[in-house]
Short mmCIF file of C-alpha atoms in Angstrom, two decimals:
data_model
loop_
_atom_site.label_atom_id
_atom_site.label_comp_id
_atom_site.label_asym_id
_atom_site.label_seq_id
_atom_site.Cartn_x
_atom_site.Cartn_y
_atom_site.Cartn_z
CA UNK K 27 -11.54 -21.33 21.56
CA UNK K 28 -13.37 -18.83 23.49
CA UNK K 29 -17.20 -17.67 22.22
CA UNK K 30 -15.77 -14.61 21.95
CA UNK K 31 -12.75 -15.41 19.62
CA UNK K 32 -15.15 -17.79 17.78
CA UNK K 33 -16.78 -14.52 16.82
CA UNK K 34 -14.14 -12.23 15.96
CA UNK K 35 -12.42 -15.01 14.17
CA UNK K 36 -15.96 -15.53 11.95
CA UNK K 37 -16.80 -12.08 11.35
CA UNK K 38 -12.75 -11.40 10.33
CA UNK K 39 -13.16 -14.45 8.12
CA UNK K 40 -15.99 -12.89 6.57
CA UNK K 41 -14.50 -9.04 5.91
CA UNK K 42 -11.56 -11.00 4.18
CA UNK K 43 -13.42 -12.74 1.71
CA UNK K 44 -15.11 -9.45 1.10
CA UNK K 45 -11.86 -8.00 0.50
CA UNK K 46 -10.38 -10.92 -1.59
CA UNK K 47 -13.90 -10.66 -4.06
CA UNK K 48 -13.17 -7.25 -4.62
CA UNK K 49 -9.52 -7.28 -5.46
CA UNK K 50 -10.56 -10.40 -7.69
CA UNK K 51 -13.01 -7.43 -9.01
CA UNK K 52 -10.78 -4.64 -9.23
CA UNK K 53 -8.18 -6.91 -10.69
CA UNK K 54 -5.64 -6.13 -7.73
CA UNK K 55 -3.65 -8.33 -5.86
CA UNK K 56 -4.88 -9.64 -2.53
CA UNK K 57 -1.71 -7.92 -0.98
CA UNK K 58 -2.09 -4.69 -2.16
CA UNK K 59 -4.67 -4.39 0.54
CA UNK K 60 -3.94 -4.20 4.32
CA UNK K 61 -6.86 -4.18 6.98
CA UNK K 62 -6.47 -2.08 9.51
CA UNK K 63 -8.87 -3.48 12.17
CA UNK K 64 -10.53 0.11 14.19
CA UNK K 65 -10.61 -1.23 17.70
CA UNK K 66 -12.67 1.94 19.44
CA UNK K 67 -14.52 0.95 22.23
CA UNK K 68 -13.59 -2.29 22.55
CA UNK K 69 -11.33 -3.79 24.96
CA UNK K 70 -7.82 -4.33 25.25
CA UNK K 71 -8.69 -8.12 25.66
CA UNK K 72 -10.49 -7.90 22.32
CA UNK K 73 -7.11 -6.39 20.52
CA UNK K 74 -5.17 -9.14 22.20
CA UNK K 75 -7.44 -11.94 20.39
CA UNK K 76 -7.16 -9.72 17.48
CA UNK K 77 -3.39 -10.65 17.73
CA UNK K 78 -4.01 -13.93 17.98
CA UNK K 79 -6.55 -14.53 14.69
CA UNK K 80 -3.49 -12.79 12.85
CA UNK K 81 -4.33 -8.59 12.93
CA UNK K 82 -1.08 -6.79 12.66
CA UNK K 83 -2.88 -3.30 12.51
CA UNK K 84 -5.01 -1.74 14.99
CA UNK K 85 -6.44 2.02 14.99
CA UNK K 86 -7.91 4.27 17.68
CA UNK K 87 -9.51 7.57 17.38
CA UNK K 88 -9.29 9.21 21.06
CA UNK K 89 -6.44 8.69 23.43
CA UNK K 90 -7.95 8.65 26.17
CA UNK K 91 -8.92 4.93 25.52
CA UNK K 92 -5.71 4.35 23.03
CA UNK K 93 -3.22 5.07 25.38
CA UNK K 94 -4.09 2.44 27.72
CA UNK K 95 -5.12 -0.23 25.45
CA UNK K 96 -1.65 0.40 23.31
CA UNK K 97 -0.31 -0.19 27.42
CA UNK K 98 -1.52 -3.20 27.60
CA UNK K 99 -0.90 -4.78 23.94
CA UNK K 100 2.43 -3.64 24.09
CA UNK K 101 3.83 -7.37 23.77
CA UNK K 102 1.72 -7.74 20.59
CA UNK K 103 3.14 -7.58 17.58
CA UNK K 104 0.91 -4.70 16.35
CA UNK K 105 0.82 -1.40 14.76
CA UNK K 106 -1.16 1.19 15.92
CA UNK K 107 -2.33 3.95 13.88
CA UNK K 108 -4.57 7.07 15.33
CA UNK K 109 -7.26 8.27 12.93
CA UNK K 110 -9.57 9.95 15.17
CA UNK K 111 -9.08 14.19 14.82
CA UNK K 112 -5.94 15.03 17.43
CA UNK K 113 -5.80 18.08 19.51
CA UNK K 114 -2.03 18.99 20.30
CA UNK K 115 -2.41 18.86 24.07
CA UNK K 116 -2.65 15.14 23.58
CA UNK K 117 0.01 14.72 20.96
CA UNK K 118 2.85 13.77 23.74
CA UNK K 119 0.72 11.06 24.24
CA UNK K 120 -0.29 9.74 21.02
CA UNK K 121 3.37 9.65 19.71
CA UNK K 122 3.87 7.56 22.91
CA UNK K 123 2.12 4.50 21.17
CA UNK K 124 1.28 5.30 17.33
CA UNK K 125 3.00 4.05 14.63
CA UNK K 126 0.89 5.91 12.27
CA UNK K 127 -1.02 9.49 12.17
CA UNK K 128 -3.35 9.33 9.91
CA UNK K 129 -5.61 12.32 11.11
CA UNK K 130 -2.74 15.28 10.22
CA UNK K 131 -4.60 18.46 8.93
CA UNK K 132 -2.76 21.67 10.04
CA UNK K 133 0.84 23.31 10.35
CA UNK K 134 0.69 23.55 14.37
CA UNK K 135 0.04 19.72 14.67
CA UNK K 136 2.64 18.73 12.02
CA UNK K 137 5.00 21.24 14.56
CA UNK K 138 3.75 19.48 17.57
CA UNK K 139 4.11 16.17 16.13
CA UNK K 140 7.88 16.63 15.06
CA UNK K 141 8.83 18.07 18.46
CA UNK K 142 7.27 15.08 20.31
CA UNK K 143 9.10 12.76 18.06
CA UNK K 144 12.24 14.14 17.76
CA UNK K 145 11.75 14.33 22.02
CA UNK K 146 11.58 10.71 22.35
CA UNK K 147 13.41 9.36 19.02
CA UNK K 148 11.32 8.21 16.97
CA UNK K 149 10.05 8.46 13.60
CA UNK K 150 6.03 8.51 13.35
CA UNK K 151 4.25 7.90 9.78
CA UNK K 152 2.03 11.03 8.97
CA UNK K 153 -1.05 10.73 6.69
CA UNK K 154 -3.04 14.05 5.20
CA UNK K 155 -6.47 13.40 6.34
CA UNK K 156 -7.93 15.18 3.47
CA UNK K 157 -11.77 16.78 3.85
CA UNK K 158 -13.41 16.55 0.61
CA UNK K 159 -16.39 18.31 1.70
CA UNK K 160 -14.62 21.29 2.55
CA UNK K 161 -14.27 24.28 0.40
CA UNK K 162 -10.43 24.88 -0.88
CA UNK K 163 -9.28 26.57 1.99
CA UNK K 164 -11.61 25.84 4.88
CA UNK K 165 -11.56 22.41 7.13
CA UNK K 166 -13.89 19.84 6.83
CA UNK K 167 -16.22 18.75 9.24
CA UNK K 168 -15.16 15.80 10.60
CA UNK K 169 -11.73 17.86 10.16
CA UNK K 170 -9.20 17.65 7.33
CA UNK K 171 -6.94 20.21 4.90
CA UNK K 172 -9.42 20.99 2.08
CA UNK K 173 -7.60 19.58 -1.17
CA UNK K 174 -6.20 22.86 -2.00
CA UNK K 175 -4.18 22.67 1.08
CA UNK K 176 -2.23 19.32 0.80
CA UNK K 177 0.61 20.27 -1.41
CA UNK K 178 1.68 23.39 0.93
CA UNK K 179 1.48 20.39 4.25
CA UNK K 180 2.79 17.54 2.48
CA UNK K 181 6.29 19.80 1.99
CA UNK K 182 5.83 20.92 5.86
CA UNK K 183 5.76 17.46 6.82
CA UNK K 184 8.45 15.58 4.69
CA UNK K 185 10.31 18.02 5.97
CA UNK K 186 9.72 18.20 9.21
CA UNK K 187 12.51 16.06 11.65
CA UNK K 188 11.04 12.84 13.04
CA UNK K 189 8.05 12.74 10.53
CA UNK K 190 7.78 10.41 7.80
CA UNK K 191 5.38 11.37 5.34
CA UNK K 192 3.54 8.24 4.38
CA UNK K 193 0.23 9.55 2.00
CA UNK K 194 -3.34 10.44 2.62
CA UNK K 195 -6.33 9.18 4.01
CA UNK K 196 -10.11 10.37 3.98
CA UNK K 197 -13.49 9.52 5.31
CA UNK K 198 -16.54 9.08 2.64
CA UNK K 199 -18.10 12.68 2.97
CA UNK K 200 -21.71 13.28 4.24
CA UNK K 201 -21.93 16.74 2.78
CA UNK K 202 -21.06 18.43 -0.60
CA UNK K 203 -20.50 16.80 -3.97
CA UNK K 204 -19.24 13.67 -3.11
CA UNK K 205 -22.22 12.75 -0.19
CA UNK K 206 -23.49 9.33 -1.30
CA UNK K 207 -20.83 8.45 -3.67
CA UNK K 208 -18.13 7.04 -1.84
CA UNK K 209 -16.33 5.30 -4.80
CA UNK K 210 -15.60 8.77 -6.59
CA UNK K 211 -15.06 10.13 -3.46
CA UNK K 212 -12.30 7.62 -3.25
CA UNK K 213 -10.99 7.91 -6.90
CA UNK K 214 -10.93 11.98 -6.10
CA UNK K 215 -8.38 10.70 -3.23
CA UNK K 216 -6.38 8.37 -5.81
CA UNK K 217 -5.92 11.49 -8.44
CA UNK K 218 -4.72 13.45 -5.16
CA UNK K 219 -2.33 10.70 -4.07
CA UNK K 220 -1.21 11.08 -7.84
CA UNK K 221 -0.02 14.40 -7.42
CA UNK K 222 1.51 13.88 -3.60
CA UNK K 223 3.75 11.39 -4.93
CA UNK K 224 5.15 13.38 -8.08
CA UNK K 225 6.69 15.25 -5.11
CA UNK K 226 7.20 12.89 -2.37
CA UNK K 227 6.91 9.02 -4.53
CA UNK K 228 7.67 7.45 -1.38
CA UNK K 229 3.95 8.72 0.28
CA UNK K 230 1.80 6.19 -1.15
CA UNK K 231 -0.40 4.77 1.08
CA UNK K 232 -4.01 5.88 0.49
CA UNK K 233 -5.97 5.02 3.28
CA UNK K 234 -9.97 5.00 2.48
CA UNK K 235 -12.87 3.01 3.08
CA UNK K 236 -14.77 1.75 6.00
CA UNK K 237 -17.16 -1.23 7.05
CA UNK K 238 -19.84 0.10 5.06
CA UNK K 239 -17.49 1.39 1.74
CA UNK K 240 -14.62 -0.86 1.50
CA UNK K 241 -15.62 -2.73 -1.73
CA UNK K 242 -15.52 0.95 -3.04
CA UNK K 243 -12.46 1.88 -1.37
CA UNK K 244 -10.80 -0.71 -3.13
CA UNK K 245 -12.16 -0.77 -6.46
CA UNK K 246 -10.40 3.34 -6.28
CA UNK K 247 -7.11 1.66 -5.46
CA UNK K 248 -6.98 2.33 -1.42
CA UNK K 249 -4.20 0.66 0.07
CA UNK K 250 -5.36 0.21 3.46
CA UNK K 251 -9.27 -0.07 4.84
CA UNK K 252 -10.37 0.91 8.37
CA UNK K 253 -12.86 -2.20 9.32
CA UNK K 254 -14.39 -1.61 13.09
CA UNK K 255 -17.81 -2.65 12.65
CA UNK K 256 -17.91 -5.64 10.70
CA UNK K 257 -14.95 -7.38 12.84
CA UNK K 258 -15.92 -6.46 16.43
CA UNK K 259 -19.50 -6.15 15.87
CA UNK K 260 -22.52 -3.15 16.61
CA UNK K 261 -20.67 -0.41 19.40
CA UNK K 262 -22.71 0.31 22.12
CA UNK K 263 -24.12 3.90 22.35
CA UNK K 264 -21.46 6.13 24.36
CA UNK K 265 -23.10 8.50 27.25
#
């Protein structure tokens, strides 16, 4: 085994027990929780050991380095879900490779999104990246529909040909009520999932929770956790 798998193989070892304690916590089952391992940055030799230790999901945030990566892993037997905020120039290519969306926040990209896939046949899994430090109508920061907005974009997207509408997803805000309290941040999410799926019960995947905030993240019921960090290690600073 190479140094290198040695450490991803460690430090993967390490985010599942942390994931294990706090189902044990939460009193959840160890399945009800999927780790999506965020491979930005890294190499496409990095996702292939990834493979290899057992990872079945893998997320980028700009295509630029996804679409090349997904390229090269394309033997793997992996998932890829993009979760970084997606302009619709580059939504050709994104649909070329993801499984998932989880970054959806507006009308034109759900229209984008559903051309490109009906295009090439296939059927691509849409999350609402909500933005709960937005205001009720405005976008968040870091983008995201403001909570008021998801009921109006779930129907556009369950609706929309070669879109699957598979839940929501958010990122621990930095700003507004919820800045420093990730787990109610979280919960906010669950009680928002609650209402998607009176609507659309098949959308339940919540996806929440990061390196520093899974514990949280699944104590509030996420179903999936986006782990870079703490499984490939400290990214170097990009120019």
């Amino acid at each position: 085994m190479t140094d290198r798998k040695q450490e991803l193989a460690a430090n993967l070892a390490k985010v599942e027990e942390r994931i294990a304690a706090a189902c044990e916590a939460a009193g959840r089952r160890r399945d009800e929780v999927t780790l999506i391992v965020v491979t930005k940055t890294y190499p496409a030799d990095d996702v292939r050991v990834l493979s290899e230790l057992g990872v079945r999901h893998v997320a980028e945030n700009r295509d630029q380095d996804a679409a090349p990566k997904a390229a090269a892993c394309s033997d793997l037997p992996l998932s890829w879900h993009f979760v970084g905020q997606l302009q619709t120039n580059k939504v050709r290519s994104v649909v070329g490779y993801a499984d998932v969306v989880q970054s959806v926040d507006r009308a034109r990209l759900v229209a984008a999104l559903s051309k490109e896939a009906v295009r090439v046949g296939r059927e691509v899994g849409c999350l609402l990246q909500v933005a709960l430090d937005a205001g009720e109508s405005a976008r968040g920061e870091r983008g995201g529909v403001s909570p008021g907005g998801i009921e109006e974009l779930a129907h556009l997207v369950a609706r929309s040909e070669g879109l699957r509408l598979d839940g929501l997803m958010t990122v621990a805000p930095l700003t507004g009520e919820y800045a420093g309290r990730p787990q109610a941040a979280f919960e906010h999410l669950m009680d928002l999932s609650t209402c998607v799926r009176r609507a659309h019960p098949a959308a339940n995947m919540v996806s929440a929770g990061m390196s520093a905030d899974l514990e949280q993240a699944v104590a509030a019921g996420a179903t999936h956790v986006r782990v870079g960090t703490a499984v490939l290690g400290v990214r170097p600073r990009l120019g």
